[in-house]
PDB file of C-alpha atoms in Angstrom:
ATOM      1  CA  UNK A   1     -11.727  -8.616  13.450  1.00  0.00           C
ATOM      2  CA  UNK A   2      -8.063  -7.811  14.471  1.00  0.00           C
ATOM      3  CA  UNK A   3      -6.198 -10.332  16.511  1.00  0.00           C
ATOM      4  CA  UNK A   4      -4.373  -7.796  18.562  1.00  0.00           C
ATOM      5  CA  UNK A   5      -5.543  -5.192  21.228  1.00  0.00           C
ATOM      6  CA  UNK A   6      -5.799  -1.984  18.979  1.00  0.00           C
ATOM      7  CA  UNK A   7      -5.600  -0.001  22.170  1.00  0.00           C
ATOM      8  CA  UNK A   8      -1.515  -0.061  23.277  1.00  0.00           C
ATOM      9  CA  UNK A   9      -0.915   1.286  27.050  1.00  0.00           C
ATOM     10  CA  UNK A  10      -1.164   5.126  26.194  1.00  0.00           C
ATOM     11  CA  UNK A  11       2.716   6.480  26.720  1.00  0.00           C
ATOM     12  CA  UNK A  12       3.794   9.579  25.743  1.00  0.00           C
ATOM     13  CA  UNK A  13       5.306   8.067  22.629  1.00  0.00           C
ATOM     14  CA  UNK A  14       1.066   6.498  21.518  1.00  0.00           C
ATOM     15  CA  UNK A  15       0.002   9.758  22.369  1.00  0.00           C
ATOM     16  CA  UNK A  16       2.375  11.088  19.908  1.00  0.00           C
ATOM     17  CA  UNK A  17       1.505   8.734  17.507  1.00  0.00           C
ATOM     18  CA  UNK A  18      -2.265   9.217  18.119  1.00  0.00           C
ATOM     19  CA  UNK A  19      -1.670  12.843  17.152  1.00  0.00           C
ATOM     20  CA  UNK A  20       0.320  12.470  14.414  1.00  0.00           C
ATOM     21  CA  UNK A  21      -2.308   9.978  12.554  1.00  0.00           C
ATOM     22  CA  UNK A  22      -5.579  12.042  13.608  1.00  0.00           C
ATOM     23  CA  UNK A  23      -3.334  15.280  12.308  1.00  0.00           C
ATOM     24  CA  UNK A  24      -2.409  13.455   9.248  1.00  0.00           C
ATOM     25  CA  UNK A  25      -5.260  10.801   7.875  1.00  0.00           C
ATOM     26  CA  UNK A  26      -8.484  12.480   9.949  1.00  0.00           C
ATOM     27  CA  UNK A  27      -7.818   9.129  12.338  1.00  0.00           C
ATOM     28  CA  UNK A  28      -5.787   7.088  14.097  1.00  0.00           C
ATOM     29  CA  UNK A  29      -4.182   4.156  12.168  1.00  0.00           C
ATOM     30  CA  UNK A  30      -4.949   0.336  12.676  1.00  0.00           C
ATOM     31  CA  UNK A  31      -1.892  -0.776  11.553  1.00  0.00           C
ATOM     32  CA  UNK A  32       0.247   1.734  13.741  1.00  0.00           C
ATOM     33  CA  UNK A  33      -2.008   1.237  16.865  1.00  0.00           C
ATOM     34  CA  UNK A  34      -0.990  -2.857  16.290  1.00  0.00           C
ATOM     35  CA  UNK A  35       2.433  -2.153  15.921  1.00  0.00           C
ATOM     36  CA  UNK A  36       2.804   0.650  18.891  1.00  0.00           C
ATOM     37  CA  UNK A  37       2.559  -2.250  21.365  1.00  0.00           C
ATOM     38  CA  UNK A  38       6.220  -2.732  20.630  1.00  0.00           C
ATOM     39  CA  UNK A  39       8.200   1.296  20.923  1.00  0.00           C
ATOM     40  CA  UNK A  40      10.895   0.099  19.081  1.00  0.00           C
ATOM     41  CA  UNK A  41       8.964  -1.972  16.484  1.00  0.00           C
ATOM     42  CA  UNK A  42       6.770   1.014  15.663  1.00  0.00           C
ATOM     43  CA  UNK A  43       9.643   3.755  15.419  1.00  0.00           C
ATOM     44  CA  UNK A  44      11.642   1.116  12.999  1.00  0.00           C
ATOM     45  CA  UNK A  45       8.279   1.018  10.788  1.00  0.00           C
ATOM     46  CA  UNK A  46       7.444   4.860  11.129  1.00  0.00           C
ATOM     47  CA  UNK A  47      10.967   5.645  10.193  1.00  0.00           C
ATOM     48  CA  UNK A  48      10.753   3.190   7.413  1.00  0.00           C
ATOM     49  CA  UNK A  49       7.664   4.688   6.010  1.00  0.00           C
ATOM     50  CA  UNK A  50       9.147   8.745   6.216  1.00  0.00           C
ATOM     51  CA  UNK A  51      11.920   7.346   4.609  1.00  0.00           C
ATOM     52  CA  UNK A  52       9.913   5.698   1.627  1.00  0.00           C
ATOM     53  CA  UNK A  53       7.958   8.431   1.220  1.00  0.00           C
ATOM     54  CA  UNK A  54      11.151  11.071   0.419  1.00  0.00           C
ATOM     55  CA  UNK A  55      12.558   7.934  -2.484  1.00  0.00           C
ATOM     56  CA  UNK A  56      11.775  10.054  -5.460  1.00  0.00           C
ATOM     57  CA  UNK A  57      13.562   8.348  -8.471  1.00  0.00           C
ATOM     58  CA  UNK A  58      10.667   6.532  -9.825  1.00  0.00           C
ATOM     59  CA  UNK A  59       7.194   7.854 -11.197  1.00  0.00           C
ATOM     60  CA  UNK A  60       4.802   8.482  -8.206  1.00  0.00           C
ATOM     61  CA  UNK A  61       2.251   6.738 -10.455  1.00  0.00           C
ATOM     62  CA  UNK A  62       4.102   3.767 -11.238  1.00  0.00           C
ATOM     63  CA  UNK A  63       5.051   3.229  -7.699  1.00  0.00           C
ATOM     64  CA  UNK A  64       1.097   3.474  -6.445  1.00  0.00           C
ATOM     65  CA  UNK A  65       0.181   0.953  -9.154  1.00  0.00           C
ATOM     66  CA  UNK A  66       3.106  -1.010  -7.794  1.00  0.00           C
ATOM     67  CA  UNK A  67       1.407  -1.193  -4.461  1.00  0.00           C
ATOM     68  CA  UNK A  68      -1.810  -1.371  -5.080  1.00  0.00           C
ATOM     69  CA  UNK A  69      -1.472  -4.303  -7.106  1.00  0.00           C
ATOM     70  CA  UNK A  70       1.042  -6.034  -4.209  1.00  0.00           C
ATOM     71  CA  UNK A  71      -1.597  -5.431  -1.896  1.00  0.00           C
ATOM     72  CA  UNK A  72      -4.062  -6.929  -3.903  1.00  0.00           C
ATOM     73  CA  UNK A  73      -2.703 -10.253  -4.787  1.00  0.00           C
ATOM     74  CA  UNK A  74      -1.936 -10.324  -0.865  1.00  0.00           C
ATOM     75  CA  UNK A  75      -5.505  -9.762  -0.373  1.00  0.00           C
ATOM     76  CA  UNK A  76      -5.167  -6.471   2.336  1.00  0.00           C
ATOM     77  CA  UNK A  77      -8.352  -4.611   2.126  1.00  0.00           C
ATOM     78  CA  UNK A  78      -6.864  -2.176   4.774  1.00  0.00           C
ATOM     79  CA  UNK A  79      -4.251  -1.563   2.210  1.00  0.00           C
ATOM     80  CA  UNK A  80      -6.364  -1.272  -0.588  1.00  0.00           C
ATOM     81  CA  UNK A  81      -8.949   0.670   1.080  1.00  0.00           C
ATOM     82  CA  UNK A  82      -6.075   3.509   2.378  1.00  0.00           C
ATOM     83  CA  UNK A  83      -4.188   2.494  -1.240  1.00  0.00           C
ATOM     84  CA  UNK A  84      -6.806   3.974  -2.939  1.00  0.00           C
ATOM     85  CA  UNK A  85      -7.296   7.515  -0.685  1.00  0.00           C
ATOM     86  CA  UNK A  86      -3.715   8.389  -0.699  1.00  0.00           C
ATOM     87  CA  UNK A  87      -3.275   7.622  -4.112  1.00  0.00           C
ATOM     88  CA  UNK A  88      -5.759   9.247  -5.001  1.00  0.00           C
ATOM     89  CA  UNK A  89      -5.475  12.210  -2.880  1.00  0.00           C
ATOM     90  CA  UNK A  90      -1.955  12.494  -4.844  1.00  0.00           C
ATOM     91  CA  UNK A  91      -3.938  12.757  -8.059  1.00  0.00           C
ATOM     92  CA  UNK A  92      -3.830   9.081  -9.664  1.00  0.00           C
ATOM     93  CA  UNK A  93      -7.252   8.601 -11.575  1.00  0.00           C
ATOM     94  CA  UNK A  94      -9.572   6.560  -9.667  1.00  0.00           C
ATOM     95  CA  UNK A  95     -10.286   4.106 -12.993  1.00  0.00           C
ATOM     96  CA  UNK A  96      -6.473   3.137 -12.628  1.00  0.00           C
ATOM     97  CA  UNK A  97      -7.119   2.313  -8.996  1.00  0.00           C
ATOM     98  CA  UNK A  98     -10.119   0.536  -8.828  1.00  0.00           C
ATOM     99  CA  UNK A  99      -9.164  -1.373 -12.232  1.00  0.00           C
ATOM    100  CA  UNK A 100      -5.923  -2.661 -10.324  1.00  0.00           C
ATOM    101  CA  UNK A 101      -7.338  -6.290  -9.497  1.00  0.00           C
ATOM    102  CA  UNK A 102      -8.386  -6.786 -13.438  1.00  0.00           C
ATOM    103  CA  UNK A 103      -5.258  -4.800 -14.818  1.00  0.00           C
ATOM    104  CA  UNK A 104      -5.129  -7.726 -17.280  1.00  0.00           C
ATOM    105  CA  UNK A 105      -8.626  -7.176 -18.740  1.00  0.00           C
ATOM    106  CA  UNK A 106      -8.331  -3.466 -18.009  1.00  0.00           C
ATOM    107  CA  UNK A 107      -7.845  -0.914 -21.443  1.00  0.00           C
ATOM    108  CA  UNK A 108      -6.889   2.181 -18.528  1.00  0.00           C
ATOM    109  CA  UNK A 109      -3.029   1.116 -18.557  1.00  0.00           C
ATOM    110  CA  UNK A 110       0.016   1.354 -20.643  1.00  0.00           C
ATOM    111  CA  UNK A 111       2.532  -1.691 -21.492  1.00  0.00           C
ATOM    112  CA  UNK A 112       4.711  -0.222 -18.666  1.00  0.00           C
ATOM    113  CA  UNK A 113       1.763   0.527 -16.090  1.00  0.00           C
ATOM    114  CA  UNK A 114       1.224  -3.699 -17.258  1.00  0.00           C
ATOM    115  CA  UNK A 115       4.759  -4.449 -16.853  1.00  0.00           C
ATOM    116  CA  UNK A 116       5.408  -2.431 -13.106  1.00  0.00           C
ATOM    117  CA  UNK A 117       1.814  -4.473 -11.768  1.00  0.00           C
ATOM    118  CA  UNK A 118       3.184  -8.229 -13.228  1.00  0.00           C
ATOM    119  CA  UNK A 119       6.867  -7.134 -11.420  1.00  0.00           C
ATOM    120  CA  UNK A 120       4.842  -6.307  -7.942  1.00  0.00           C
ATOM    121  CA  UNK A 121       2.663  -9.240  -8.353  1.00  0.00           C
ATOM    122  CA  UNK A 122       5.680 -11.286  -9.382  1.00  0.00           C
ATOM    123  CA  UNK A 123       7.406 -10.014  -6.164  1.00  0.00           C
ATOM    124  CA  UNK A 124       4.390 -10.744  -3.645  1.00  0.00           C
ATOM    125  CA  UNK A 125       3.701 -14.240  -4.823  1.00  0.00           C
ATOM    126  CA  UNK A 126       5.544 -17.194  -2.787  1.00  0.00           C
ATOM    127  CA  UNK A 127       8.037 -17.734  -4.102  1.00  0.00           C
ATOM    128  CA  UNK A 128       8.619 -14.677  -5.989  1.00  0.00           C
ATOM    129  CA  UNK A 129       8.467 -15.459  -9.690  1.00  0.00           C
ATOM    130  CA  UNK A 130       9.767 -12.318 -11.216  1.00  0.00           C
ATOM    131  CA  UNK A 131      11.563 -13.312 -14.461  1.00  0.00           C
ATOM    132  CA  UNK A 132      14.824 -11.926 -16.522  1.00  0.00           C
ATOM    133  CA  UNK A 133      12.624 -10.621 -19.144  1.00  0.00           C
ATOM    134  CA  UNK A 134      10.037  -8.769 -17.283  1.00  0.00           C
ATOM    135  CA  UNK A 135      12.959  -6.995 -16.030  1.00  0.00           C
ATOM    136  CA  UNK A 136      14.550  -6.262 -18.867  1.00  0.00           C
ATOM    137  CA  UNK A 137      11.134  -5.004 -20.284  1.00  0.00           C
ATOM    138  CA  UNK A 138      11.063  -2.522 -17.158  1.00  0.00           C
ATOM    139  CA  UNK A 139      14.747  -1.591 -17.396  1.00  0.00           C
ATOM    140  CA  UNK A 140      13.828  -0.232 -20.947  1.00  0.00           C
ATOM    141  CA  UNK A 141      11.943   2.815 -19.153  1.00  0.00           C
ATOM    142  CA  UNK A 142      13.566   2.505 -16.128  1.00  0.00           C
ATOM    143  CA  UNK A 143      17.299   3.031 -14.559  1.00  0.00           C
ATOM    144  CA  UNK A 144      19.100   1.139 -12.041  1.00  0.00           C
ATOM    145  CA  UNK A 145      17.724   3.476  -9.045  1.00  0.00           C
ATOM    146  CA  UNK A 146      14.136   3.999 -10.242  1.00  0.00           C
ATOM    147  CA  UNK A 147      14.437   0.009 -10.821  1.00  0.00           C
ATOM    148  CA  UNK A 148      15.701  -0.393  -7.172  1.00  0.00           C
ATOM    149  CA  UNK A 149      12.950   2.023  -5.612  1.00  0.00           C
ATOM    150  CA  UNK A 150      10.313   0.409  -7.437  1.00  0.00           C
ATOM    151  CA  UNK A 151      11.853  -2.576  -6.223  1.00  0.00           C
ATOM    152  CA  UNK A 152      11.637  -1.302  -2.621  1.00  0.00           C
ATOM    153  CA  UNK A 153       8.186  -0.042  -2.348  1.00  0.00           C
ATOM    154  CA  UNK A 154       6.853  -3.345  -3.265  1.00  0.00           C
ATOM    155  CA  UNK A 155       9.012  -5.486  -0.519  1.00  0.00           C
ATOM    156  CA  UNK A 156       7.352  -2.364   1.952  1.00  0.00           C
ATOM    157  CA  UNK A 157       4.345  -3.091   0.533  1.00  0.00           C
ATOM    158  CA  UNK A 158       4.771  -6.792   1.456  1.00  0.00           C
ATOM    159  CA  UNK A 159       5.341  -6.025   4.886  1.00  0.00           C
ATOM    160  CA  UNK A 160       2.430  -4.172   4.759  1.00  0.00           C
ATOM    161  CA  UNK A 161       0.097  -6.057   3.735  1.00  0.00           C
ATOM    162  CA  UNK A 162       1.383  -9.552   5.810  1.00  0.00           C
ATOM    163  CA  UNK A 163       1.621  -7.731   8.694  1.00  0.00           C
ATOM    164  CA  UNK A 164      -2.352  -6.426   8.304  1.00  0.00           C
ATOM    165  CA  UNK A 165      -3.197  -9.749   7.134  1.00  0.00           C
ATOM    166  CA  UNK A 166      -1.252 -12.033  10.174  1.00  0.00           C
ATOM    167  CA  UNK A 167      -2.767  -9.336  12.024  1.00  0.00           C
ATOM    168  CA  UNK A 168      -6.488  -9.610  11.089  1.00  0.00           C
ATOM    169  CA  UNK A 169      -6.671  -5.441  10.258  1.00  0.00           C
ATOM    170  CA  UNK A 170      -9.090  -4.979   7.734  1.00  0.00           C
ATOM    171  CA  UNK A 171     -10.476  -1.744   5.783  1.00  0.00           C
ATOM    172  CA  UNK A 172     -10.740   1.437   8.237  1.00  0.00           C
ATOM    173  CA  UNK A 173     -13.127   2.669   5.791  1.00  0.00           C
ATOM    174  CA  UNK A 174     -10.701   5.341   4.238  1.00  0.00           C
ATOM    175  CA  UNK A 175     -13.030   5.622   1.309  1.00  0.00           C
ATOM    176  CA  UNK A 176     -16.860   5.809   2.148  1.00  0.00           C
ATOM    177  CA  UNK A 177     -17.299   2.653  -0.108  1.00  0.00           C
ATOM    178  CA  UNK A 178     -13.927   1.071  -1.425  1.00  0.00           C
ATOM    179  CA  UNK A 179     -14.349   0.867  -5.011  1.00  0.00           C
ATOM    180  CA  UNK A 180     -10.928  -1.541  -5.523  1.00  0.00           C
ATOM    181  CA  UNK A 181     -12.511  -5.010  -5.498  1.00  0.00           C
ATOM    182  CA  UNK A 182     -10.857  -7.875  -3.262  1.00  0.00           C
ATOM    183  CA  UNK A 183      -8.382 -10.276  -5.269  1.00  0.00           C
ATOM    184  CA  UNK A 184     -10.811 -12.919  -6.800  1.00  0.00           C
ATOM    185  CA  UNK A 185     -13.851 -12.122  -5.071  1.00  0.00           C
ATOM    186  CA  UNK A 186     -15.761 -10.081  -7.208  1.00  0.00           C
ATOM    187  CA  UNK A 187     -17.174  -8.002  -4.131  1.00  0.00           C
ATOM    188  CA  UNK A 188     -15.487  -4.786  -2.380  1.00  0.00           C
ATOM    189  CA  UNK A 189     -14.221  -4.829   1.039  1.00  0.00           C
ATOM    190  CA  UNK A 190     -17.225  -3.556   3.476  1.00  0.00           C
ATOM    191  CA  UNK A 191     -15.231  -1.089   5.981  1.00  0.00           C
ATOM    192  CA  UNK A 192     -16.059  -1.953   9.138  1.00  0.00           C
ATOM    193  CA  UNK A 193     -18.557   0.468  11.440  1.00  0.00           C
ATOM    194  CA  UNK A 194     -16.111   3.697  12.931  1.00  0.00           C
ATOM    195  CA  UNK A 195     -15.471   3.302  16.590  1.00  0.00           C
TER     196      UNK A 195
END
């Protein structure tokens, strides 16, 4: 159940916003509805997100593994419910999604697939323990700016994810039964009932 009123006073800028998401995703966003209580906080995020989705120096793939598998050792079943519809709406194979929270038991990767989920679970974990050689093993297919926008994604990710999680915003039921499985639980997120 969300901690915040998912209903903002309706200015012109939520009405906007409504139509933008409806336009967009077929419905209005949790996660922007929470934020939009705060104009400034939500056009700082919104730009944020336009903005990460023109970075285009690192594999599309890579990246959506990247998040995924942030989101997952965060434990955001909103993120990993949209996580897998947009990803796989952009063509990454559903076994590479919904393997994400067993990547180490899963045969569906490569050794750099392997290496970009350690990195973005490395990243999310508190503190980070990302390590000199997992990044040298990533700057072996990677350069210095696909290295820095994997980099990125995952601290977006992060904020995410947190902010969902402080937040209490769970699945919106993106996918009519989330397939990714919940960090350590063995069970998929139930999306909640549509308003």
């Amino acid at each position: 159940m969300a901690r915040i009123s998912l209903a903002p006073r309706r200015t012109p800028l939520v009405r906007l916003i409504r139509w933008y998401c409806e336009r967009s995703y077929g419905k209005v966003l949790d996660p922007v509805m929470a934020y939009a209580h705060n104009g400034r906080v939500v056009l700082a995020i919104s730009g944020l997100e336009l903005a990460a989705g023109r970075w285009k120096r690192a594999d599309p793939g890579l990246k959506a593994l990247a998040v995924m598998a942030s989101a997952t050792s965060i434990g955001c079943s909103w993120c990993m419910d949209f996580g897998y519809w947009e990803h796989h709406r952009h063509g990454m194979a559903p076994e590479k999604l919904r393997d994400v929270p067993r990547w180490r038991e899963s045969e569906v990767y490569t050794p750099l697939e392997r290496d970009v989920m350690a990195y973005a679970e490395a990243m999310s974990a508190t503190p980070p323990t990302v390590t000199d050689e997992l990044v040298e093993r990533l700057r072996r297919h990677l350069d210095d700016a696909a290295l820095v926008e994997l980099t990125s994604m995952v601290a977006v990710e992060n904020l995410r994810s947190r902010t969902n999680a402080a937040l209490g915003l769970t699945s919106q039921g993106f996918k009519d039964r989330c397939e990714v499985r919940a960090a350590g639980s063995g069970t998929a997120p139930t999306p909640p009932t549509a308003p």
